[in-house]
Amino acid sequence: MKSFEYFKVKTVAEAIDRLKENPDGSHILNGGTDLVLRMKENHLHPDRIIDIRGIEALSEISFSKEEGLFVGACVPLGEMAHHKSVMEHYSMLADAAELVGSGQIRNVATMTGNLCNASPLADTATPALVLKAIMIVEGLDGEKEIPVNEFFKGVRRTALEKTDLVIGVRIPFEEGLQGSFQKASRRKDVDLSTVCASGVKIGDEYRFALGAVAPTPVRLPQVENFLRGKEINRETMKQALELIENEISPIDDVRSTKEFRIHLAKTLVQRCLEQMA
Amino acid sequence: MKIKFTLNQEMIEHEVVPNKTLVKMLREDFDLTGAKEGCGGGECGACTILFNGKPVTSCLMLAVQADGQEITTIEGLSQGNELDELQKTFISTGALQCGYCTPGMILTAKGLLAENPDPTREEIKTALSGNLCRCTGYKRIIEAVEQAAKQYR
Ligand SMILES: Cc1cc2nc3c(=O)[nH]c(=O)nc-3n(C[C@H](O)[C@H](O)[C@H](O)COP(=O)(O)OP(=O)(O)OC[C@H]3O[C@@H](n4cnc5c(N)ncnc54)[C@H](O)[C@@H]3O)c2cc1C
Ligand code: FES
Ligand code: FES
């Protein structure tokens, strides 16, 4: 690991000041499970690391039906997955978080880090998309909100400016929502998704998202439009699954071939539909 | 940079460079060689320590992140000469051969039992899924954790 300057900041304002001093050379450290690994492997050599784990306000997690769920940027995935309101009202998000890495990883890694890392296979990204999560961001001009469907710009690229700090993720509460998270990986535990999928059903509306089938996690608008108001039976299910291929652009890599990913994408969306039936 | 933290119940002040990982600091600066750097990438669990009571992989943490926190390594688990129950049951069931994975296994199990004193076999397997062992085949490790859970209760 190359040497760097290390700052442990106590407030959001202090973090922004440090970022402002050297926007190009700075990197925010949260749980570090992505960042430290990338630094060890010499993919990244920042001049300065801004450790935000000392900002107490970012470790909050709260829920109300009016405000929805707020998960502070530094809340570990394990804590989030076991939070009473998350288990009760956002069980698909709890399921996704529980399948990230190992218990040791989940004790430090965060949902905000998972999303900011912007990997196509990030496990909390597809639930965030179908649950219409909003990134709460502090920047040079104060607070702003970025809906998660506008957040991912490419592999490891987000809508964040170099001087932006994500404060946390807000997820609205929708009465009567049913959801499902599905993950396919080579090994049952401690493995990255070969493909992952999320679905929600609310009234006669459906929303779906897939991970690891395109440069960013993606929603499936064609499938969603087709299914709206329809009864799910063998025929509508078959037609819906056929539309998936148009909406994704998977590649071959160490985890899978393109063809198998298409097959998995259909299988996982089908499992979502079955779980929500 | 100067950091202050609790290491195996002792307050420590220590000078460390920011680009050193926590596992390297524990091994090189404190001679606590229980935590091993196996894969170096969060996959094998050999570097597991307790960070504020919770198991974490110290190969993916910077030493400076220990500042203000409480760290327990396998060396700090026994009370004087009295071994922890998990250490005893690992010995009595023969849950180790080369021992490379053992500190990580025990500390991960310690974290599990602190949260869930009566885990099922499946829960033990899931909790230990981030700890790889090349020797034992895991069966006795799971038995050791089951027996320790009984002893604690
Ligand atoms: C062994 C292992 C297994 C894994 N398994 C999985 C898996 O199954 N599924 C999965 O999805 N991921 C997996 N991961 C990846 C990783 O654990 C997650 O992406 C994790 O959630 C990242 O969170 P973090 O807090 O550790 O982020 P960090 O590593 O601290 O940060 C990640 C990125 O986000 C940026 N960032 C973090 N917080 C903020 C903020 N508040 N504002 C702006 N930018 C920010 C950082 O600068 C960095 O670029 C695995 C990793 C390892 C090492
Ligand atoms: S050395 Fe840390 S997990 Fe393998
Ligand atoms: S006892 Fe040898 S690796 Fe587990």
Short mmCIF file of C-alpha atoms and ligand atoms in Angstrom, two decimals:
data_model
loop_
_atom_site.label_atom_id
_atom_site.label_comp_id
_atom_site.label_asym_id
_atom_site.label_seq_id
_atom_site.Cartn_x
_atom_site.Cartn_y
_atom_site.Cartn_z
CA MET A 1 0.00 0.00 0.00
CA LYS A 2 1.35 3.43 -0.97
CA SER A 3 1.59 6.04 1.77
CA PHE A 4 -1.11 8.67 2.23
CA GLU A 5 -2.31 11.30 4.68
CA TYR A 6 -5.03 10.13 7.05
CA PHE A 7 -7.73 12.38 8.51
CA LYS A 8 -10.31 11.18 10.98
CA VAL A 9 -13.06 13.77 10.77
CA LYS A 10 -15.66 14.41 13.48
CA THR A 11 -18.31 16.33 11.53
CA VAL A 12 -19.82 16.38 8.06
CA ALA A 13 -18.59 19.97 7.57
CA GLU A 14 -15.04 18.93 8.40
CA ALA A 15 -15.24 16.09 5.88
CA ILE A 16 -16.38 18.45 3.13
CA ASP A 17 -13.56 20.89 4.00
CA ARG A 18 -10.98 18.12 3.72
CA LEU A 19 -12.44 16.97 0.40
CA LYS A 20 -12.43 20.55 -0.89
CA GLU A 21 -8.73 21.00 -0.12
CA ASN A 22 -7.80 18.22 -2.56
CA PRO A 23 -10.83 16.86 -4.45
CA ASP A 24 -8.86 14.72 -6.92
CA GLY A 25 -6.51 13.16 -4.42
CA SER A 26 -8.99 12.42 -1.64
CA HIS A 27 -10.93 9.28 -0.94
CA ILE A 28 -13.62 8.67 1.68
CA LEU A 29 -13.05 5.69 3.95
CA ASN A 30 -16.15 4.05 5.39
CA GLY A 31 -15.99 0.32 6.28
CA GLY A 32 -13.06 -0.01 3.90
CA THR A 33 -13.95 -3.48 2.65
CA ASP A 34 -13.79 -2.27 -0.94
CA LEU A 35 -11.43 0.65 -0.54
CA VAL A 36 -8.67 -0.91 1.56
CA LEU A 37 -8.62 -3.97 -0.68
CA ARG A 38 -8.26 -1.80 -3.78
CA MET A 39 -5.46 0.13 -2.13
CA LYS A 40 -3.68 -3.07 -1.08
CA GLU A 41 -3.92 -4.35 -4.63
CA ASN A 42 -2.56 -1.03 -5.90
CA HIS A 43 -5.59 -0.22 -8.01
CA LEU A 44 -5.93 3.04 -6.10
CA HIS A 45 -3.36 5.29 -4.47
CA PRO A 46 -5.09 8.27 -2.91
CA ASP A 47 -3.05 11.16 -1.46
CA ARG A 48 -5.40 11.41 1.48
CA ILE A 49 -7.93 9.22 3.19
CA ILE A 50 -10.85 10.84 4.97
CA ASP A 51 -12.17 8.44 7.58
CA ILE A 52 -15.84 9.26 8.27
CA ARG A 53 -16.44 6.60 10.94
CA GLY A 54 -15.89 9.19 13.68
CA ILE A 55 -18.95 11.22 12.59
CA GLU A 56 -21.46 9.97 15.14
CA ALA A 57 -24.55 11.26 13.32
CA LEU A 58 -23.82 8.91 10.41
CA SER A 59 -24.33 5.79 12.54
CA GLU A 60 -28.05 6.44 13.00
CA ILE A 61 -30.78 4.22 11.70
CA SER A 62 -34.42 5.24 12.10
CA PHE A 63 -37.88 4.41 10.83
CA SER A 64 -41.34 5.94 10.82
CA LYS A 65 -44.24 5.36 8.43
CA GLU A 66 -44.23 9.05 7.50
CA GLU A 67 -40.49 9.45 6.91
CA GLY A 68 -39.69 5.89 5.89
CA LEU A 69 -36.37 4.26 6.70
CA PHE A 70 -33.14 6.23 7.07
CA VAL A 71 -29.90 4.27 7.16
CA GLY A 72 -26.93 6.46 8.09
CA ALA A 73 -23.87 6.10 5.87
CA CYS A 74 -21.82 4.30 8.53
CA VAL A 75 -24.39 1.76 9.78
CA PRO A 76 -22.85 -1.70 9.27
CA LEU A 77 -24.80 -4.09 7.04
CA GLY A 78 -25.16 -6.64 9.85
CA GLU A 79 -26.77 -4.08 12.15
CA MET A 80 -29.06 -2.93 9.36
CA ALA A 81 -30.12 -6.49 8.49
CA HIS A 82 -31.03 -7.21 12.13
CA HIS A 83 -32.82 -3.91 12.76
CA LYS A 84 -36.41 -4.54 13.81
CA SER A 85 -38.03 -2.13 11.34
CA VAL A 86 -35.86 -3.33 8.46
CA MET A 87 -36.84 -6.94 9.12
CA GLU A 88 -40.49 -5.99 9.49
CA HIS A 89 -41.00 -3.54 6.62
CA TYR A 90 -38.05 -4.08 4.27
CA SER A 91 -37.32 -7.79 4.62
CA MET A 92 -35.93 -8.02 1.09
CA LEU A 93 -33.28 -5.44 2.00
CA ALA A 94 -32.42 -7.43 5.12
CA ASP A 95 -32.13 -10.57 2.96
CA ALA A 96 -29.80 -8.81 0.52
CA ALA A 97 -27.62 -7.36 3.29
CA GLU A 98 -27.33 -10.75 5.00
CA LEU A 99 -25.90 -12.21 1.80
CA VAL A 100 -23.03 -9.71 1.47
CA GLY A 101 -19.72 -11.41 2.23
CA SER A 102 -19.23 -12.99 5.65
CA GLY A 103 -20.33 -11.97 9.14
CA GLN A 104 -16.93 -10.32 9.61
CA ILE A 105 -17.43 -8.24 6.45
CA ARG A 106 -20.98 -7.28 7.46
CA ASN A 107 -19.75 -6.03 10.83
CA VAL A 108 -17.88 -3.21 9.05
CA ALA A 109 -19.21 -2.87 5.48
CA THR A 110 -22.09 -0.48 4.85
CA MET A 111 -24.96 -0.06 2.40
CA THR A 112 -23.74 3.43 1.51
CA GLY A 113 -20.29 2.01 0.71
CA ASN A 114 -21.89 -0.78 -1.29
CA LEU A 115 -23.83 1.74 -3.39
CA CYS A 116 -21.02 4.32 -3.71
CA ASN A 117 -18.65 1.60 -4.85
CA ALA A 118 -21.05 1.20 -7.81
CA SER A 119 -20.21 -2.35 -8.70
CA PRO A 120 -22.70 -3.88 -11.14
CA LEU A 121 -23.22 -6.76 -8.70
CA ALA A 122 -23.65 -4.76 -5.47
CA ASP A 123 -26.20 -6.77 -3.52
CA THR A 124 -28.01 -3.85 -1.86
CA ALA A 125 -28.38 -1.97 -5.17
CA THR A 126 -31.32 -3.90 -6.63
CA PRO A 127 -33.46 -3.60 -3.47
CA ALA A 128 -32.54 0.11 -3.38
CA LEU A 129 -33.74 0.51 -6.98
CA VAL A 130 -37.11 -1.21 -6.58
CA LEU A 131 -37.73 0.41 -3.18
CA LYS A 132 -37.01 3.83 -4.75
CA ALA A 133 -34.23 4.70 -2.33
CA ILE A 134 -32.86 8.22 -2.21
CA MET A 135 -29.23 9.08 -1.54
CA ILE A 136 -28.97 11.98 0.91
CA VAL A 137 -25.85 13.89 -0.04
CA GLU A 138 -23.96 16.81 1.47
CA GLY A 139 -21.89 18.83 -0.98
CA LEU A 140 -20.34 22.27 -1.42
CA ASP A 141 -23.78 23.85 -1.82
CA GLY A 142 -25.44 22.07 1.07
CA GLU A 143 -27.73 19.07 1.09
CA LYS A 144 -29.17 17.45 -2.01
CA GLU A 145 -31.08 14.29 -2.79
CA ILE A 146 -30.22 11.88 -5.58
CA PRO A 147 -32.77 9.18 -6.38
CA VAL A 148 -30.91 5.91 -6.63
CA ASN A 149 -32.12 5.36 -10.22
CA GLU A 150 -30.05 8.42 -11.19
CA PHE A 151 -27.09 7.47 -9.02
CA PHE A 152 -25.28 4.74 -10.97
CA LYS A 153 -23.46 6.06 -14.04
CA GLY A 154 -21.26 3.14 -14.99
CA VAL A 155 -18.91 0.57 -13.51
CA ARG A 156 -17.55 2.27 -10.37
CA ARG A 157 -19.03 5.61 -11.49
CA THR A 158 -21.75 7.50 -9.64
CA ALA A 159 -23.49 10.86 -9.88
CA LEU A 160 -21.42 12.12 -6.91
CA GLU A 161 -19.09 15.10 -7.23
CA LYS A 162 -15.61 14.67 -5.77
CA THR A 163 -16.58 17.00 -2.94
CA ASP A 164 -19.79 15.13 -2.05
CA LEU A 165 -20.37 13.04 1.05
CA VAL A 166 -23.31 10.66 1.27
CA ILE A 167 -25.02 11.12 4.65
CA GLY A 168 -27.22 8.08 4.29
CA VAL A 169 -29.93 6.36 2.32
CA ARG A 170 -33.63 7.07 2.74
CA ILE A 171 -36.23 4.54 1.67
CA PRO A 172 -39.88 5.58 1.58
CA PHE A 173 -42.47 3.41 3.33
CA GLU A 174 -45.16 2.01 1.05
CA GLU A 175 -48.12 0.39 2.74
CA GLY A 176 -48.93 -3.10 1.46
CA LEU A 177 -45.66 -3.61 -0.39
CA GLN A 178 -44.39 -7.13 -0.91
CA GLY A 179 -40.79 -7.72 -1.93
CA SER A 180 -38.30 -10.41 -2.81
CA PHE A 181 -34.51 -10.57 -3.15
CA GLN A 182 -32.82 -13.43 -5.00
CA LYS A 183 -29.11 -14.13 -5.43
CA ALA A 184 -27.30 -16.72 -7.51
CA SER A 185 -23.64 -17.31 -6.69
CA ARG A 186 -21.12 -20.10 -7.24
CA ARG A 187 -20.83 -20.78 -3.53
CA LYS A 188 -23.76 -20.51 -1.11
CA ASP A 189 -22.05 -18.18 1.39
CA VAL A 190 -19.35 -15.53 1.06
CA ASP A 191 -19.49 -15.13 -2.69
CA LEU A 192 -20.27 -12.31 -5.06
CA SER A 193 -23.49 -12.47 -7.05
CA THR A 194 -23.30 -14.12 -10.45
CA VAL A 195 -26.67 -12.46 -10.90
CA CYS A 196 -28.97 -10.89 -8.29
CA ALA A 197 -32.55 -9.71 -8.56
CA SER A 198 -35.16 -7.78 -6.63
CA GLY A 199 -38.87 -7.46 -7.16
CA VAL A 200 -41.67 -5.62 -5.43
CA LYS A 201 -45.43 -5.78 -5.85
CA ILE A 202 -47.71 -3.04 -4.64
CA GLY A 203 -51.36 -3.05 -5.67
CA ASP A 204 -51.31 -4.00 -9.33
CA GLU A 205 -47.86 -2.49 -9.91
CA TYR A 206 -44.61 -4.44 -10.19
CA ARG A 207 -41.01 -3.21 -10.05
CA PHE A 208 -37.92 -5.31 -10.85
CA ALA A 209 -34.18 -4.78 -10.87
CA LEU A 210 -31.26 -7.01 -11.82
CA GLY A 211 -27.58 -6.87 -10.85
CA ALA A 212 -24.48 -8.19 -12.68
CA VAL A 213 -26.18 -8.18 -16.08
CA ALA A 214 -25.15 -4.69 -17.31
CA PRO A 215 -22.55 -2.01 -16.44
CA THR A 216 -24.85 -0.83 -13.63
CA PRO A 217 -27.69 -2.49 -11.75
CA VAL A 218 -30.82 -1.96 -13.91
CA ARG A 219 -34.60 -1.69 -13.58
CA LEU A 220 -36.74 -3.67 -16.03
CA PRO A 221 -39.31 -1.17 -17.37
CA GLN A 222 -40.60 -3.42 -20.17
CA VAL A 223 -41.33 -6.27 -17.78
CA GLU A 224 -42.90 -3.86 -15.30
CA ASN A 225 -45.16 -2.26 -17.92
CA PHE A 226 -46.18 -5.61 -19.32
CA LEU A 227 -47.18 -7.01 -15.93
CA ARG A 228 -49.00 -3.95 -14.61
CA GLY A 229 -52.58 -4.92 -13.76
CA LYS A 230 -52.14 -8.44 -15.15
CA GLU A 231 -52.85 -11.66 -13.36
CA ILE A 232 -49.76 -13.82 -13.04
CA ASN A 233 -50.30 -17.15 -14.72
CA ARG A 234 -48.15 -19.47 -16.82
CA GLU A 235 -48.71 -17.48 -19.98
CA THR A 236 -48.12 -13.96 -18.57
CA MET A 237 -45.10 -15.21 -16.62
CA LYS A 238 -43.60 -16.71 -19.78
CA GLN A 239 -44.16 -13.54 -21.79
CA ALA A 240 -42.74 -11.35 -19.02
CA LEU A 241 -39.58 -13.45 -18.72
CA GLU A 242 -39.04 -13.30 -22.48
CA LEU A 243 -38.86 -9.51 -22.29
CA ILE A 244 -35.91 -9.61 -19.87
CA GLU A 245 -33.38 -10.37 -22.57
CA ASN A 246 -34.07 -6.99 -24.26
CA GLU A 247 -33.34 -5.09 -21.08
CA ILE A 248 -29.96 -6.47 -20.09
CA SER A 249 -26.46 -6.69 -21.60
CA PRO A 250 -24.56 -9.34 -19.65
CA ILE A 251 -20.95 -10.31 -20.35
CA ASP A 252 -18.73 -13.37 -19.87
CA ASP A 253 -16.42 -13.22 -16.86
CA VAL A 254 -14.84 -15.44 -14.21
CA ARG A 255 -18.20 -16.08 -12.57
CA SER A 256 -20.32 -16.98 -15.56
CA THR A 257 -20.97 -16.85 -19.29
CA LYS A 258 -23.30 -14.36 -20.90
CA GLU A 259 -25.80 -17.11 -21.82
CA PHE A 260 -25.95 -18.53 -18.31
CA ARG A 261 -26.48 -15.02 -16.90
CA ILE A 262 -29.50 -14.56 -19.16
CA HIS A 263 -30.85 -17.87 -17.92
CA LEU A 264 -30.21 -16.89 -14.29
CA ALA A 265 -31.81 -13.47 -14.78
CA LYS A 266 -35.04 -15.13 -15.93
CA THR A 267 -34.93 -17.73 -13.19
CA LEU A 268 -34.40 -15.14 -10.45
CA VAL A 269 -37.19 -12.85 -11.68
CA GLN A 270 -39.45 -15.90 -11.78
CA ARG A 271 -38.48 -16.72 -8.17
CA CYS A 272 -39.28 -13.14 -7.17
CA LEU A 273 -42.71 -13.44 -8.76
CA GLU A 274 -43.31 -16.78 -7.05
CA GLN A 275 -42.24 -15.45 -3.66
CA MET A 276 -44.53 -12.43 -4.01
CA ALA A 277 -47.53 -14.44 -5.24
CA MET B 1 0.54 9.00 13.63
CA LYS B 2 -0.24 8.42 17.30
CA ILE B 3 -3.21 6.21 18.20
CA LYS B 4 -4.73 5.20 21.54
CA PHE B 5 -6.75 2.04 21.90
CA THR B 6 -7.53 -0.86 24.18
CA LEU B 7 -5.69 -4.02 23.26
CA ASN B 8 -6.62 -7.15 25.17
CA GLN B 9 -7.91 -5.03 28.07
CA GLU B 10 -4.80 -2.85 28.22
CA MET B 11 -4.73 0.84 27.24
CA ILE B 12 -2.12 1.38 24.54
CA GLU B 13 -0.55 4.44 22.96
CA HIS B 14 1.23 3.64 19.78
CA GLU B 15 2.85 5.34 16.81
CA VAL B 16 1.89 3.82 13.46
CA VAL B 17 1.97 4.81 9.79
CA PRO B 18 -1.44 5.17 8.09
CA ASN B 19 -0.64 2.69 5.31
CA LYS B 20 -0.22 -0.28 7.61
CA THR B 21 -3.05 -2.77 8.02
CA LEU B 22 -4.36 -3.71 11.44
CA VAL B 23 -3.24 -7.34 11.14
CA LYS B 24 0.30 -6.22 10.29
CA MET B 25 0.42 -3.88 13.27
CA LEU B 26 -0.79 -6.59 15.66
CA ARG B 27 1.73 -9.11 14.36
CA GLU B 28 4.75 -6.90 13.72
CA ASP B 29 4.49 -4.20 16.39
CA PHE B 30 2.93 -6.22 19.22
CA ASP B 31 4.12 -9.74 18.43
CA LEU B 32 0.52 -10.94 18.60
CA THR B 33 0.86 -13.60 15.94
CA GLY B 34 -2.45 -15.37 16.61
CA ALA B 35 -4.17 -13.45 13.83
CA LYS B 36 -2.74 -14.67 10.52
CA GLU B 37 -2.75 -12.97 7.15
CA GLY B 38 -3.96 -15.82 4.95
CA CYS B 39 -5.64 -14.45 1.85
CA GLY B 40 -5.29 -10.76 2.67
CA GLY B 41 -8.63 -10.10 0.99
CA GLY B 42 -11.41 -10.79 3.47
CA GLU B 43 -12.12 -14.31 2.21
CA CYS B 44 -10.49 -16.74 4.66
CA GLY B 45 -11.06 -15.32 8.15
CA ALA B 46 -7.59 -16.23 9.45
CA CYS B 47 -7.05 -12.59 10.45
CA THR B 48 -10.29 -12.34 12.46
CA ILE B 49 -10.12 -10.30 15.67
CA LEU B 50 -12.82 -8.79 17.88
CA PHE B 51 -13.33 -5.09 17.21
CA ASN B 52 -15.55 -3.61 19.93
CA GLY B 53 -16.63 -7.18 20.61
CA LYS B 54 -17.51 -8.03 17.01
CA PRO B 55 -15.53 -10.28 14.68
CA VAL B 56 -13.91 -8.41 11.77
CA THR B 57 -11.21 -9.23 9.23
CA SER B 58 -8.17 -7.22 10.32
CA CYS B 59 -6.47 -7.60 6.92
CA LEU B 60 -8.97 -5.15 5.42
CA MET B 61 -8.63 -2.54 8.13
CA LEU B 62 -6.05 0.15 8.61
CA ALA B 63 -4.19 0.12 11.91
CA VAL B 64 -5.20 3.75 12.45
CA GLN B 65 -8.87 2.69 12.48
CA ALA B 66 -8.15 1.12 15.88
CA ASP B 67 -7.85 4.59 17.41
CA GLY B 68 -10.32 4.92 20.28
CA GLN B 69 -11.59 1.34 19.86
CA GLU B 70 -11.38 -1.90 21.77
CA ILE B 71 -9.52 -4.82 20.26
CA THR B 72 -9.32 -8.42 21.43
CA THR B 73 -7.06 -10.98 19.82
CA ILE B 74 -6.89 -14.68 20.61
CA GLU B 75 -4.06 -13.89 23.03
CA GLY B 76 -6.48 -11.82 25.11
CA LEU B 77 -9.27 -14.36 25.35
CA SER B 78 -8.16 -16.38 28.36
CA GLN B 79 -8.47 -14.99 31.88
CA GLY B 80 -4.90 -15.43 33.09
CA ASN B 81 -4.21 -19.14 32.87
CA GLU B 82 -7.90 -20.02 32.64
CA LEU B 83 -8.73 -20.74 29.01
CA ASP B 84 -11.99 -19.56 27.49
CA GLU B 85 -14.65 -22.29 27.08
CA LEU B 86 -14.21 -22.19 23.32
CA GLN B 87 -10.48 -22.74 23.67
CA LYS B 88 -11.16 -25.70 25.96
CA THR B 89 -13.74 -27.32 23.68
CA PHE B 90 -11.58 -26.83 20.59
CA ILE B 91 -8.88 -28.82 22.42
CA SER B 92 -11.19 -31.47 23.88
CA THR B 93 -13.00 -32.19 20.59
CA GLY B 94 -9.80 -32.06 18.54
CA ALA B 95 -11.15 -29.22 16.41
CA LEU B 96 -7.71 -28.27 15.11
CA GLN B 97 -4.82 -29.79 13.26
CA CYS B 98 -2.29 -27.26 11.98
CA GLY B 99 -4.02 -24.49 13.94
CA TYR B 100 -3.67 -21.80 11.29
CA CYS B 101 -7.42 -21.11 11.15
CA THR B 102 -8.08 -21.67 14.86
CA PRO B 103 -7.74 -18.14 16.30
CA GLY B 104 -10.11 -16.83 13.62
CA MET B 105 -12.54 -19.70 14.13
CA ILE B 106 -12.64 -19.19 17.89
CA LEU B 107 -13.07 -15.43 17.74
CA THR B 108 -15.80 -15.69 15.10
CA ALA B 109 -17.57 -18.27 17.28
CA LYS B 110 -17.11 -15.96 20.28
CA GLY B 111 -18.90 -13.20 18.36
CA LEU B 112 -21.70 -15.60 17.42
CA LEU B 113 -22.26 -16.85 20.98
CA ALA B 114 -22.30 -13.31 22.36
CA GLU B 115 -25.27 -12.54 20.09
CA ASN B 116 -26.89 -15.95 19.97
CA PRO B 117 -26.07 -18.13 23.02
CA ASP B 118 -28.04 -21.12 21.69
CA PRO B 119 -27.30 -21.39 17.96
CA THR B 120 -28.50 -24.23 15.76
CA ARG B 121 -26.02 -26.24 13.70
CA GLU B 122 -27.08 -24.28 10.60
CA GLU B 123 -26.53 -20.98 12.38
CA ILE B 124 -23.06 -22.07 13.45
CA LYS B 125 -22.20 -23.09 9.89
CA THR B 126 -23.44 -19.78 8.50
CA ALA B 127 -21.56 -17.78 11.13
CA LEU B 128 -18.33 -19.65 10.32
CA SER B 129 -18.79 -19.46 6.54
CA GLY B 130 -16.16 -16.71 6.32
CA ASN B 131 -13.52 -18.90 8.02
CA LEU B 132 -11.74 -21.46 5.90
CA CYS B 133 -9.99 -24.53 7.30
CA ARG B 134 -7.76 -26.71 5.12
CA CYS B 135 -7.34 -29.52 7.63
CA THR B 136 -10.27 -30.54 9.78
CA GLY B 137 -13.26 -30.82 7.49
CA TYR B 138 -15.18 -28.50 9.87
CA LYS B 139 -17.21 -31.23 11.64
CA ARG B 140 -15.31 -31.03 14.91
CA ILE B 141 -15.14 -27.26 14.77
CA ILE B 142 -18.94 -27.13 14.71
CA GLU B 143 -19.09 -29.65 17.57
CA ALA B 144 -16.64 -27.59 19.60
CA VAL B 145 -18.82 -24.50 19.19
CA GLU B 146 -21.94 -26.49 20.18
CA GLN B 147 -20.23 -27.78 23.30
CA ALA B 148 -18.91 -24.37 24.29
CA ALA B 149 -22.40 -22.93 23.89
CA LYS B 150 -23.67 -25.55 26.36
CA GLN B 151 -20.90 -24.72 28.83
CA TYR B 152 -21.56 -20.97 28.71
CA ARG B 153 -25.28 -21.49 29.35
C1 LIG C 1 -14.59 -10.97 1.11
C2 LIG C 1 -15.55 -9.95 0.54
C3 LIG C 1 -16.81 -10.38 0.15
C4 LIG C 1 -17.71 -9.47 -0.37
N1 LIG C 1 -18.93 -9.92 -0.73
C5 LIG C 1 -19.83 -9.07 -1.26
C6 LIG C 1 -21.11 -9.53 -1.66
O1 LIG C 1 -21.45 -10.71 -1.49
N2 LIG C 1 -21.97 -8.63 -2.21
C7 LIG C 1 -21.64 -7.33 -2.39
O2 LIG C 1 -22.46 -6.57 -2.88
N3 LIG C 1 -20.42 -6.87 -2.01
C8 LIG C 1 -19.52 -7.71 -1.47
N4 LIG C 1 -18.29 -7.24 -1.09
C9 LIG C 1 -17.96 -5.82 -1.32
C10 LIG C 1 -18.08 -4.88 -0.10
O3 LIG C 1 -18.03 -5.54 1.11
C11 LIG C 1 -19.29 -3.98 -0.18
O4 LIG C 1 -19.35 -3.26 -1.38
C12 LIG C 1 -19.38 -3.00 1.02
O5 LIG C 1 -20.73 -2.83 1.27
C13 LIG C 1 -18.70 -1.65 0.89
O6 LIG C 1 -18.97 -0.85 2.06
P1 LIG C 1 -17.79 -0.20 2.94
O7 LIG C 1 -18.46 0.57 4.01
O8 LIG C 1 -16.80 -1.21 3.34
O9 LIG C 1 -17.19 0.81 1.84
P2 LIG C 1 -15.71 1.38 1.62
O10 LIG C 1 -14.79 0.33 1.13
O11 LIG C 1 -15.28 2.18 2.78
O12 LIG C 1 -16.06 2.38 0.41
C14 LIG C 1 -16.44 1.93 -0.87
C15 LIG C 1 -16.49 3.12 -1.85
O13 LIG C 1 -17.55 4.00 -1.51
C16 LIG C 1 -17.07 5.31 -1.20
N5 LIG C 1 -17.83 5.79 -0.04
C17 LIG C 1 -18.08 5.11 1.11
N6 LIG C 1 -18.88 5.85 1.93
C18 LIG C 1 -19.12 7.01 1.27
C19 LIG C 1 -19.87 8.18 1.61
N7 LIG C 1 -20.51 8.29 2.78
N8 LIG C 1 -19.94 9.18 0.71
C20 LIG C 1 -19.30 9.09 -0.49
N9 LIG C 1 -18.56 8.00 -0.86
C21 LIG C 1 -18.48 6.98 0.02
C22 LIG C 1 -15.60 5.12 -0.86
O14 LIG C 1 -14.85 6.28 -1.08
C23 LIG C 1 -15.22 3.98 -1.79
O15 LIG C 1 -14.96 4.45 -3.08
C24 LIG C 1 -17.35 -8.12 -0.54
C25 LIG C 1 -16.09 -7.70 -0.14
C26 LIG C 1 -15.18 -8.59 0.39
C27 LIG C 1 -13.83 -8.11 0.80
S1 FES C 2 -6.37 -12.74 5.75
FE1 FES C 2 -8.05 -11.54 6.27
S2 FES C 2 -9.67 -12.73 5.57
FE2 FES C 2 -8.00 -13.86 4.83
S1 FES C 3 -6.60 -26.62 11.40
FE1 FES C 3 -5.34 -26.29 9.69
S2 FES C 3 -6.42 -24.75 8.62
FE2 FES C 3 -7.80 -25.30 10.13
#
